[in-house]
Coordinates of C-alpha atoms and ligand atoms in Angstrom, one line a residue:
M27 CA -16.4 19.1 9.6
A28 CA -13.1 17.3 9.9
K29 CA -12.7 18.5 13.5
T30 CA -16.1 17.4 14.8
N31 CA -17.0 14.3 12.8
N32 CA -15.5 11.1 14.0
P33 CA -13.8 9.8 10.8
Y34 CA -14.4 6.2 12.0
T35 CA -18.1 6.4 12.9
D36 CA -19.7 9.4 11.3
A37 CA -19.6 8.6 7.6
P38 CA -22.9 9.8 6.0
Q39 CA -25.4 7.3 4.7
T40 CA -25.3 8.4 1.1
G41 CA -27.1 5.5 -0.4
I42 CA -24.8 5.7 -3.4
T43 CA -22.8 2.8 -4.9
R44 CA -19.9 3.6 -7.2
R45 CA -19.6 0.8 -9.7
Y46 CA -16.5 -0.2 -11.7
E47 CA -15.5 -3.1 -13.9
F48 CA -11.9 -4.2 -14.0
N49 CA -10.5 -6.6 -16.6
I50 CA -7.1 -7.9 -15.6
S51 CA -4.9 -9.1 -18.4
R52 CA -1.3 -9.5 -19.5
G53 CA 0.2 -6.9 -21.7
V54 CA 3.5 -5.3 -22.8
I55 CA 4.2 -1.7 -22.0
A56 CA 7.1 0.6 -22.0
P57 CA 6.3 3.4 -19.4
D58 CA 9.9 4.6 -19.4
G59 CA 10.7 3.5 -22.9
Y60 CA 11.9 0.0 -21.9
E61 CA 9.5 -2.8 -22.8
K62 CA 8.2 -5.0 -20.0
R63 CA 5.7 -7.8 -19.7
V64 CA 3.1 -6.6 -17.2
I65 CA -0.4 -7.2 -15.8
L66 CA -2.9 -4.4 -16.5
V67 CA -6.3 -3.2 -15.4
N68 CA -8.5 -2.4 -18.5
G69 CA -5.2 -2.2 -20.5
Q70 CA -4.0 0.7 -18.3
F71 CA -1.0 1.4 -16.1
P72 CA -1.5 2.8 -13.6
G73 CA -5.1 1.4 -13.5
P74 CA -8.2 3.6 -13.6
L75 CA -9.0 6.0 -10.8
I76 CA -11.7 5.0 -8.3
E77 CA -13.5 8.0 -6.9
A78 CA -16.2 8.0 -4.2
N79 CA -17.6 10.3 -1.5
W80 CA -17.2 9.5 2.1
G81 CA -19.9 7.0 3.1
D82 CA -20.5 5.7 -0.4
Y83 CA -20.2 2.0 -1.3
I84 CA -17.7 1.0 -3.9
E85 CA -18.4 -2.1 -6.1
V86 CA -15.7 -3.5 -8.4
K87 CA -16.4 -6.4 -10.7
V88 CA -12.9 -7.9 -11.3
T89 CA -12.6 -10.3 -14.2
N90 CA -9.4 -12.3 -14.4
S91 CA -8.3 -12.6 -18.0
I92 CA -4.8 -13.8 -17.2
T93 CA -5.6 -16.9 -19.1
D94 CA -2.2 -17.9 -20.6
D95 CA 1.6 -17.4 -20.6
P96 CA 0.9 -18.9 -18.0
P97 CA -2.6 -18.6 -16.5
E98 CA -2.5 -17.0 -13.1
G99 CA -4.8 -16.2 -10.2
T100 CA -5.4 -12.7 -8.9
A101 CA -7.0 -10.9 -6.0
I102 CA -7.2 -7.1 -5.4
H103 CA -6.6 -5.4 -2.1
W104 CA -8.2 -2.0 -1.4
H105 CA -5.4 -0.5 0.7
G106 CA -6.5 1.3 3.9
F107 CA -10.2 0.4 3.7
L108 CA -11.4 -0.8 7.0
Q109 CA -13.8 -3.5 5.6
T110 CA -15.8 -3.3 8.9
G111 CA -18.1 -6.3 8.7
S112 CA -16.8 -7.2 5.2
P113 CA -13.5 -9.0 5.9
W114 CA -14.2 -11.2 2.8
M115 CA -13.7 -8.1 0.6
D116 CA -10.1 -7.4 1.7
G117 CA -8.6 -9.1 -1.4
V118 CA -5.8 -11.1 0.2
P119 CA -5.5 -14.6 -1.4
G120 CA -5.1 -17.4 1.1
V121 CA -6.5 -15.1 3.9
S122 CA -9.8 -13.6 2.9
Q123 CA -10.5 -15.4 -0.3
C124 CA -9.2 -17.9 -2.8
P125 CA -7.6 -16.3 -5.8
I126 CA -9.9 -15.4 -8.7
A127 CA -9.3 -18.2 -11.2
P128 CA -8.4 -17.3 -14.8
G129 CA -11.6 -16.7 -16.8
K130 CA -13.6 -16.0 -13.6
S131 CA -15.0 -12.9 -12.0
F132 CA -15.5 -11.7 -8.4
T133 CA -17.3 -8.6 -7.3
Y134 CA -15.9 -6.7 -4.4
R135 CA -18.3 -4.5 -2.4
F136 CA -17.2 -2.4 0.5
R137 CA -17.8 1.0 2.1
A138 CA -15.7 4.1 1.9
E139 CA -15.6 4.4 5.7
L140 CA -12.6 6.7 5.7
Y141 CA -11.7 9.5 3.4
G142 CA -8.6 10.7 1.7
S143 CA -6.1 9.2 -0.8
S144 CA -5.3 5.6 -1.4
W145 CA -4.8 2.9 -3.9
Y146 CA -5.7 -0.7 -4.9
H147 CA -3.2 -3.4 -5.8
S148 CA -3.0 -7.1 -6.4
H149 CA -2.1 -9.0 -3.2
Y150 CA -1.3 -12.2 -5.2
S151 CA 2.4 -12.8 -4.9
A152 CA 4.3 -9.6 -6.2
Q153 CA 1.8 -9.1 -9.0
Y154 CA 1.4 -5.4 -8.2
A155 CA 5.1 -4.8 -9.0
G156 CA 4.1 -6.1 -12.4
G157 CA 1.7 -3.3 -13.0
L158 CA -1.6 -4.3 -11.2
Q159 CA -2.3 -1.2 -9.3
G160 CA -4.2 2.1 -9.4
P161 CA -5.3 5.1 -7.3
I162 CA -8.4 5.7 -5.2
V163 CA -9.7 9.1 -3.9
V164 CA -12.5 9.4 -1.3
Y165 CA -13.7 12.9 -1.0
G166 CA -14.6 14.0 2.6
P167 CA -14.5 16.9 5.0
R168 CA -11.5 19.3 4.7
N169 CA -9.0 20.0 7.4
A170 CA -7.4 22.8 5.3
E171 CA -8.6 25.0 2.4
Y172 CA -7.4 24.7 -1.2
D173 CA -8.6 25.8 -4.6
I174 CA -7.6 23.0 -6.9
D175 CA -7.4 19.2 -6.5
L176 CA -4.6 17.9 -8.7
G177 CA -5.6 14.3 -7.9
P178 CA -3.5 11.3 -7.2
I179 CA 0.3 11.1 -8.0
M180 CA 1.5 7.6 -7.8
V181 CA 5.2 7.3 -7.3
G182 CA 7.0 4.0 -7.5
D183 CA 10.3 2.2 -8.1
W184 CA 10.2 0.1 -11.3
W185 CA 11.9 -3.1 -12.3
H186 CA 12.5 -3.9 -15.9
K187 CA 12.2 -7.6 -15.4
D188 CA 8.7 -9.0 -15.0
Y189 CA 7.6 -9.5 -11.4
Y190 CA 7.9 -13.3 -11.5
A191 CA 11.5 -13.1 -12.6
V192 CA 12.3 -10.8 -9.7
V193 CA 10.5 -13.1 -7.2
K194 CA 12.5 -16.0 -8.6
E195 CA 15.7 -14.1 -8.0
V196 CA 14.7 -13.1 -4.5
M197 CA 13.6 -16.6 -3.6
A198 CA 16.7 -18.3 -5.2
P199 CA 19.1 -20.1 -2.8
G200 CA 21.9 -17.8 -1.8
Y201 CA 20.1 -14.6 -2.7
N202 CA 22.2 -11.7 -1.4
G203 CA 19.4 -9.4 -0.5
Q204 CA 20.1 -6.9 -3.3
S205 CA 17.7 -6.8 -6.2
S206 CA 18.0 -3.3 -7.6
S207 CA 15.1 -1.4 -9.2
D208 CA 15.9 0.0 -12.6
N209 CA 14.0 3.3 -12.6
N210 CA 11.5 5.5 -10.7
L211 CA 8.1 6.5 -12.1
I212 CA 5.7 9.3 -11.5
N213 CA 2.1 8.4 -12.6
G214 CA 3.7 5.7 -14.7
K215 CA 6.2 7.9 -16.6
M216 CA 9.9 8.7 -16.6
N217 CA 12.7 8.7 -19.1
F218 CA 15.4 6.0 -19.3
D219 CA 18.9 6.1 -20.7
C220 CA 18.8 3.0 -23.0
S221 CA 22.6 3.0 -23.3
T222 CA 22.8 1.8 -19.6
V223 CA 21.2 -1.6 -20.2
D224 CA 23.3 -4.7 -19.7
A225 CA 25.4 -5.9 -22.6
G226 CA 23.5 -8.2 -24.8
D227 CA 20.1 -7.0 -23.6
K228 CA 18.0 -6.8 -26.9
T229 CA 14.8 -5.6 -25.2
P230 CA 13.3 -2.8 -27.3
C231 CA 14.1 0.5 -25.6
T232 CA 13.5 4.1 -26.5
D233 CA 15.0 7.2 -24.8
D234 CA 12.9 10.1 -23.9
A235 CA 9.6 8.2 -23.3
G236 CA 8.3 11.4 -21.6
L237 CA 7.4 12.7 -18.2
S238 CA 4.2 13.4 -16.3
K239 CA 3.1 17.0 -16.4
F240 CA 1.0 19.1 -14.0
R241 CA -0.6 22.5 -14.2
F242 CA -0.5 25.2 -11.5
A243 CA -2.8 28.2 -11.5
P244 CA -0.9 31.2 -10.3
G245 CA -2.0 32.5 -6.9
Q246 CA -4.1 29.4 -6.2
T247 CA -3.6 26.6 -3.7
H248 CA -3.3 23.0 -5.0
R249 CA -3.9 19.7 -3.3
L250 CA -1.5 16.9 -4.4
R251 CA -2.1 13.3 -3.3
F252 CA 1.1 11.3 -3.2
I253 CA 1.0 7.5 -3.1
N254 CA 4.1 5.3 -2.9
S255 CA 2.9 2.4 -5.0
G256 CA 6.4 0.9 -5.5
A257 CA 7.7 -2.5 -4.6
E258 CA 10.5 -1.5 -2.2
G259 CA 12.0 1.9 -2.2
T260 CA 11.2 4.8 0.2
Q261 CA 10.6 8.1 -1.7
R262 CA 11.7 11.6 -0.8
I263 CA 9.5 14.0 -2.7
S264 CA 9.9 17.7 -3.2
I265 CA 8.9 20.6 -5.5
D266 CA 11.6 23.0 -6.4
E267 CA 11.3 26.4 -4.8
H268 CA 7.9 25.5 -3.3
N269 CA 7.0 24.5 0.3
M270 CA 4.4 21.9 0.9
T271 CA 1.8 21.9 3.7
V272 CA 1.2 18.3 4.8
I273 CA -2.5 17.8 5.6
A274 CA -2.9 14.0 5.7
N275 CA -0.9 10.8 6.3
D276 CA -2.6 7.7 4.8
F277 CA -6.4 8.0 5.4
V278 CA -5.8 10.3 8.5
S279 CA -6.1 14.1 8.3
I280 CA -3.5 15.7 10.5
E281 CA -2.8 19.1 11.9
P282 CA -1.1 20.9 8.9
Y283 CA 2.7 21.5 9.0
D284 CA 5.1 22.8 6.4
T285 CA 8.0 21.0 4.9
E286 CA 10.4 21.1 1.9
V287 CA 10.5 17.3 1.5
I288 CA 8.2 14.4 2.4
T289 CA 9.3 10.9 3.1
L290 CA 7.0 8.2 1.8
G291 CA 7.5 4.5 2.5
V292 CA 5.9 1.8 0.2
G293 CA 2.1 1.8 0.7
Q294 CA 2.1 5.2 2.5
R295 CA 0.3 8.3 1.2
V296 CA 0.8 12.0 2.0
D297 CA -1.6 14.7 0.9
V298 CA -0.1 18.2 0.6
I299 CA -1.2 21.7 -0.3
V300 CA 1.0 23.8 -2.4
Q301 CA 0.6 27.6 -2.9
A302 CA 1.4 28.6 -6.5
N303 CA 3.3 31.7 -5.6
A304 CA 5.7 32.0 -8.6
E305 CA 5.1 34.0 -11.7
T306 CA 2.7 33.1 -14.5
G307 CA 4.6 31.2 -17.2
S308 CA 7.2 29.6 -14.9
A309 CA 8.0 25.9 -14.7
F310 CA 9.4 23.7 -11.9
W311 CA 10.5 20.2 -11.3
L312 CA 8.6 17.8 -9.0
R313 CA 11.3 15.4 -7.8
A314 CA 11.0 12.0 -6.2
N315 CA 14.2 10.4 -5.1
L316 CA 14.5 6.8 -4.0
S317 CA 16.4 6.9 -0.7
S318 CA 19.8 5.2 -0.4
C319 CA 18.4 2.7 2.2
S320 CA 17.4 0.4 -0.6
S321 CA 19.3 -0.7 -3.6
V322 CA 18.5 1.2 -6.8
K323 CA 20.1 1.9 -10.2
Q324 CA 18.3 5.1 -11.1
P325 CA 16.8 6.9 -8.1
L326 CA 15.4 10.1 -9.5
A327 CA 11.9 10.5 -11.0
L328 CA 10.9 13.9 -12.4
A329 CA 7.7 15.4 -13.4
A330 CA 7.2 19.0 -14.7
I331 CA 4.9 21.5 -13.2
Y332 CA 3.9 24.3 -15.6
Y333 CA 2.2 27.5 -14.4
Q334 CA -0.5 28.9 -16.7
G335 CA 1.1 30.5 -19.7
A336 CA 4.2 28.3 -19.6
D337 CA 5.4 26.4 -22.7
I338 CA 4.5 22.9 -21.7
N339 CA 7.3 21.5 -23.9
S340 CA 9.9 23.6 -22.1
I341 CA 12.4 22.0 -19.7
P342 CA 12.2 23.5 -16.2
T343 CA 15.4 25.1 -14.9
S344 CA 14.4 25.3 -11.3
T345 CA 16.6 24.8 -8.3
P346 CA 16.2 21.8 -6.0
W347 CA 15.9 22.3 -2.3
N348 CA 19.0 21.4 -0.3
V349 CA 17.5 18.4 1.4
P350 CA 20.2 15.8 1.7
D351 CA 19.0 12.2 2.1
P352 CA 19.7 11.2 5.7
G353 CA 19.6 7.6 4.5
T354 CA 17.5 6.4 7.4
C355 CA 14.1 6.1 5.6
A356 CA 12.5 7.3 8.8
N357 CA 9.0 8.8 8.7
D358 CA 8.7 12.4 9.9
D359 CA 9.0 12.8 13.7
L360 CA 5.8 11.7 15.5
E361 CA 5.9 15.1 17.3
L362 CA 5.1 16.7 13.9
T363 CA 2.2 14.5 13.0
K364 CA -0.9 14.9 15.1
P365 CA -4.3 13.6 13.9
F366 CA -6.7 16.5 13.2
Y367 CA -9.5 14.6 14.9
P368 CA -8.0 13.7 18.3
M369 CA -8.6 10.3 19.8
D370 CA -7.7 8.9 23.2
L371 CA -5.5 5.8 23.3
P372 CA -7.3 2.9 25.1
E373 CA -5.5 0.8 27.6
P374 CA -4.0 -2.2 25.9
S375 CA -5.4 -5.5 27.0
W376 CA -2.4 -7.3 25.7
T377 CA 1.2 -6.3 24.9
Q378 CA 3.6 -8.4 22.9
H379 CA 6.8 -8.4 20.8
M380 CA 6.8 -9.3 17.1
D381 CA 10.4 -9.0 16.2
I382 CA 12.0 -9.2 12.7
S383 CA 14.7 -11.7 11.8
T384 CA 16.0 -13.7 8.9
T385 CA 16.6 -17.4 8.4
T386 CA 18.0 -19.7 5.8
N387 CA 15.8 -22.8 5.2
A388 CA 17.0 -26.3 4.3
S389 CA 17.0 -25.4 0.5
G390 CA 19.2 -22.4 1.1
N391 CA 16.5 -19.8 0.6
S392 CA 17.0 -16.7 2.7
L393 CA 13.7 -15.9 4.2
W394 CA 12.2 -13.4 6.7
E395 CA 10.7 -14.2 10.0
F396 CA 8.1 -12.1 11.7
G397 CA 7.5 -13.0 15.3
G398 CA 9.7 -16.0 14.7
V399 CA 7.7 -17.4 11.8
T400 CA 8.2 -17.4 8.0
A401 CA 4.7 -17.2 6.5
R402 CA 3.2 -19.0 3.6
V403 CA -0.4 -19.2 2.7
D404 CA -2.4 -21.9 1.0
Y405 CA -4.4 -20.3 -1.8
N406 CA -6.9 -23.2 -1.6
D407 CA -7.6 -22.8 2.1
P408 CA -8.0 -19.2 3.2
S409 CA -7.8 -18.6 6.9
L410 CA -11.1 -16.6 7.1
L411 CA -13.0 -19.5 5.7
R412 CA -11.2 -21.9 7.8
S413 CA -11.8 -19.9 11.0
R414 CA -15.6 -20.5 10.4
E415 CA -15.5 -24.0 9.0
S416 CA -12.8 -26.1 10.7
G417 CA -12.1 -24.4 14.0
L418 CA -9.3 -22.1 14.8
Q419 CA -6.4 -24.5 14.1
F420 CA -3.9 -23.2 11.6
E421 CA -0.6 -24.6 10.4
S422 CA 2.2 -22.6 11.9
D423 CA 3.2 -21.0 8.6
Y424 CA -0.1 -19.2 8.3
N425 CA 1.4 -17.1 11.1
V426 CA -2.1 -16.5 12.6
I427 CA -2.0 -14.9 16.0
N428 CA -5.4 -15.4 17.8
Y429 CA -6.1 -12.5 20.0
G430 CA -9.4 -14.0 21.2
S431 CA -11.6 -11.3 22.8
N432 CA -8.8 -8.8 23.5
T433 CA -9.9 -5.2 23.2
S434 CA -6.7 -3.4 22.2
V435 CA -3.4 -5.0 21.3
R436 CA 0.0 -3.3 21.7
I437 CA 2.8 -4.7 19.5
I438 CA 6.5 -3.9 19.8
V439 CA 8.5 -4.5 16.6
N440 CA 12.3 -4.6 17.0
N441 CA 14.2 -4.7 13.7
P442 CA 17.8 -5.6 14.3
G443 CA 18.6 -5.9 10.6
P444 CA 20.0 -3.5 7.9
S445 CA 16.7 -3.0 5.9
P446 CA 13.9 -0.6 6.8
H447 CA 10.4 -2.1 6.6
P448 CA 7.1 -0.2 5.9
M449 CA 4.8 -2.1 8.3
H450 CA 1.2 -2.3 7.0
A451 CA -1.9 -3.3 9.0
H452 CA -5.1 -4.2 7.2
G453 CA -8.6 -3.4 8.6
L454 CA -7.6 -0.6 10.9
N455 CA -5.3 2.3 11.5
M456 CA -2.5 1.7 14.0
Y457 CA -1.8 4.1 16.8
V458 CA 1.9 4.8 16.4
L459 CA 3.2 5.2 19.9
A460 CA 7.0 5.3 19.2
A461 CA 9.5 4.9 16.4
G462 CA 13.2 5.2 16.8
P463 CA 16.7 3.8 16.5
G464 CA 17.9 0.7 18.5
N465 CA 15.7 -1.6 20.4
Y466 CA 12.6 -0.7 22.3
S467 CA 13.3 -0.4 26.0
A468 CA 10.6 -0.7 28.6
S469 CA 12.5 1.7 30.9
T470 CA 13.7 4.4 28.5
T471 CA 11.4 4.4 25.4
V472 CA 8.9 7.3 25.7
L473 CA 5.5 6.4 24.3
N474 CA 3.4 9.1 22.6
T475 CA 0.1 8.3 24.2
K476 CA -1.7 11.6 23.8
N477 CA -3.6 11.7 20.5
P478 CA -0.9 9.6 18.9
M479 CA -0.5 9.4 15.1
R480 CA -2.8 6.9 13.4
R481 CA -2.0 5.4 10.0
D482 CA -2.0 2.1 8.1
V483 CA 1.7 2.0 7.2
Q484 CA 4.6 3.0 9.5
I485 CA 8.3 2.5 8.6
V486 CA 10.5 0.7 11.1
T487 CA 14.0 1.8 10.3
A488 CA 17.1 -0.4 9.9
N489 CA 18.3 -1.2 13.4
G490 CA 15.2 0.5 14.8
F491 CA 11.9 -0.2 16.5
I492 CA 8.3 0.8 16.5
V493 CA 5.5 0.5 19.0
V494 CA 2.0 0.4 17.6
Q495 CA -1.4 -0.4 19.1
M496 CA -4.5 -1.7 17.4
D497 CA -8.1 -1.7 18.5
A498 CA -9.4 -5.3 18.3
T499 CA -13.1 -5.0 19.0
R500 CA -14.6 -3.0 16.2
N501 CA -13.6 -5.2 13.3
P502 CA -13.7 -9.0 13.7
G503 CA -11.5 -10.6 11.1
A504 CA -8.1 -12.0 10.1
W505 CA -6.1 -8.9 9.4
P506 CA -2.7 -9.1 7.7
F507 CA 0.1 -7.2 9.5
H508 CA 3.1 -7.4 7.2
C509 CA 6.0 -5.6 5.5
H510 CA 4.8 -3.9 2.4
V511 CA 8.1 -4.4 0.5
T512 CA 6.6 -6.9 -1.9
W513 CA 9.8 -9.0 -2.1
H514 CA 9.9 -9.2 1.7
S515 CA 6.3 -10.4 2.0
S516 CA 7.0 -12.9 -0.8
A517 CA 9.9 -14.2 1.3
G518 CA 7.6 -14.7 4.3
F519 CA 7.4 -11.4 6.1
F520 CA 3.7 -11.6 6.9
S521 CA 1.3 -12.3 9.8
Q522 CA -2.4 -12.4 10.4
L523 CA -4.0 -10.9 13.5
L524 CA -7.2 -12.8 14.3
F525 CA -9.6 -10.5 16.2
Q526 CA -12.8 -11.6 17.9
P527 CA -12.9 -15.1 16.4
D528 CA -16.1 -15.9 18.4
E529 CA -17.9 -13.1 16.6
L530 CA -16.5 -14.3 13.3
R531 CA -18.2 -17.6 13.9
T532 CA -21.7 -16.0 14.3
H533 CA -24.3 -15.6 11.6
L534 CA -23.1 -12.0 11.1
F535 CA -20.1 -13.4 9.2
E536 CA -21.7 -16.1 7.0
I537 CA -19.4 -16.8 4.2
P538 CA -20.8 -15.0 1.1
R539 CA -22.0 -17.3 -1.7
D540 CA -19.6 -15.6 -4.2
V541 CA -16.6 -16.2 -1.8
R542 CA -17.5 -19.9 -1.7
Q543 CA -17.9 -20.0 -5.5
T544 CA -14.5 -18.4 -6.0
C545 CA -12.9 -21.2 -4.0
R546 CA -14.8 -23.8 -6.0
D547 CA -13.6 -22.2 -9.2
W548 CA -10.0 -22.0 -7.9
A549 CA -10.1 -25.7 -6.8
E550 CA -11.4 -26.6 -10.2
F551 CA -8.6 -24.6 -11.9
T552 CA -5.9 -26.0 -9.7
D553 CA -7.0 -29.5 -10.4
R554 CA -6.0 -28.9 -14.0
V555 CA -3.1 -26.5 -13.5
V556 CA -0.8 -26.5 -10.5
P557 CA 0.3 -22.9 -9.9
D558 CA 4.0 -22.5 -9.4
Q559 CA 3.8 -20.8 -5.9
I560 CA 7.5 -20.2 -5.3
D561 CA 6.9 -17.6 -2.6
S562 CA 4.6 -17.0 0.4
G563 CA 1.8 -16.3 -2.0
L564 CA 1.5 -12.7 -0.8
Ligands
CU12 CU1 10.4 -5.5 4.6

């Protein structure tokens, strides 16, 4: 039961391992009709669905076949998975592992400790904006009834340039902060108007590439699992003439509430139930709009929903909800989102500010600072390995914050700038105690301490703040806490929270043999080829 089973501790011992093999390679695809150089999983975009039951183990053998044009490392992060006792499996290069060298394999093994909807993506530079991403569903107890599971719906902004070209643009001296996405995709599909390309652009382009299509059974209830797998833009998602009942945010079931539109920052997930209460044979648009708080050329993604009996080649003529974009990119009010399984907030043993700022370095690159530091990792020297082998000294640009034996850490993030940031924590769900405009104020900010929302990504709005808290005892490790806008983390918006380093140095956290081997392989590769790490590496 979702109400009585603690989602963090009561996962059943199923004794089952779900095994997958991923081959990562370069390719050329045209999901919206415009050809783009990408990086694919088993030749697919989005990558294959990973499915498991709550309590299962998931094992993925990842082979890096990015062997030329140029050869490149990779590492895959399993978004939202706690990795309790398995910090090596978190998939962050320069933090939990060395990148998987071209031609080499690494097998990730971790437990589905939580249940719900999520995704995997490369954490190597901005590779996931180049296609390396896919959905994950973990089936678990229900907090609301429904008849049909429509599965994951990945929604993401899409750049026509390959990811490395965009990183180059973002990292160039004098960058003005505006790299516009070209389109918006639902499950890797959308049309594009090829007449709008820049003059002289000879890239092959076809109009009417086609849209994603979904089926509704009249009278039945349907579960839809929305995932924002984009690089930057916040999505506002609605279904014409249908209400949605929100039942989960990220990997956290919540008390259901109804809405006409959901707001989804990069990395976030929202699960909804939709009652198919229209007539047999009717058709409706599912709309995802990129909010105006980021810079986009074509904000609207469409998918068609066909009721049984409808002509699946017909074009829906449904009416959109009147839900104007407030332009704030704020998540729904915390009053609306209450975890279904209530938990008490522990007393924080430490409270600190981690504010967001920008800086220009000596070469003229505009970079982010998080807690006053612009981060950059060394792929050859991951912090987790170092925390065992060479003491707890890190160069300042690792941006490691050592919390020692703290039990629960409260972090206040003020964002005085004009961009919103979806803040993502690895290895845990944050308690979200407050989110609002302006700066946090110790005297006036009201903290929501009674069964506060928990999730792994929370948006801090432009000129806004959030207050989050993280339990630091249950999961020793070096856990990234960063902005999920991939161009922002490339430009240094990244930190690592080191929890319980003394435990990390016990025999319980011996460095696995394969993790060492991956570093040896990477060292051998980088002796021959020096990767052009023009960004933070993340
Ligand atoms: Cu950001």
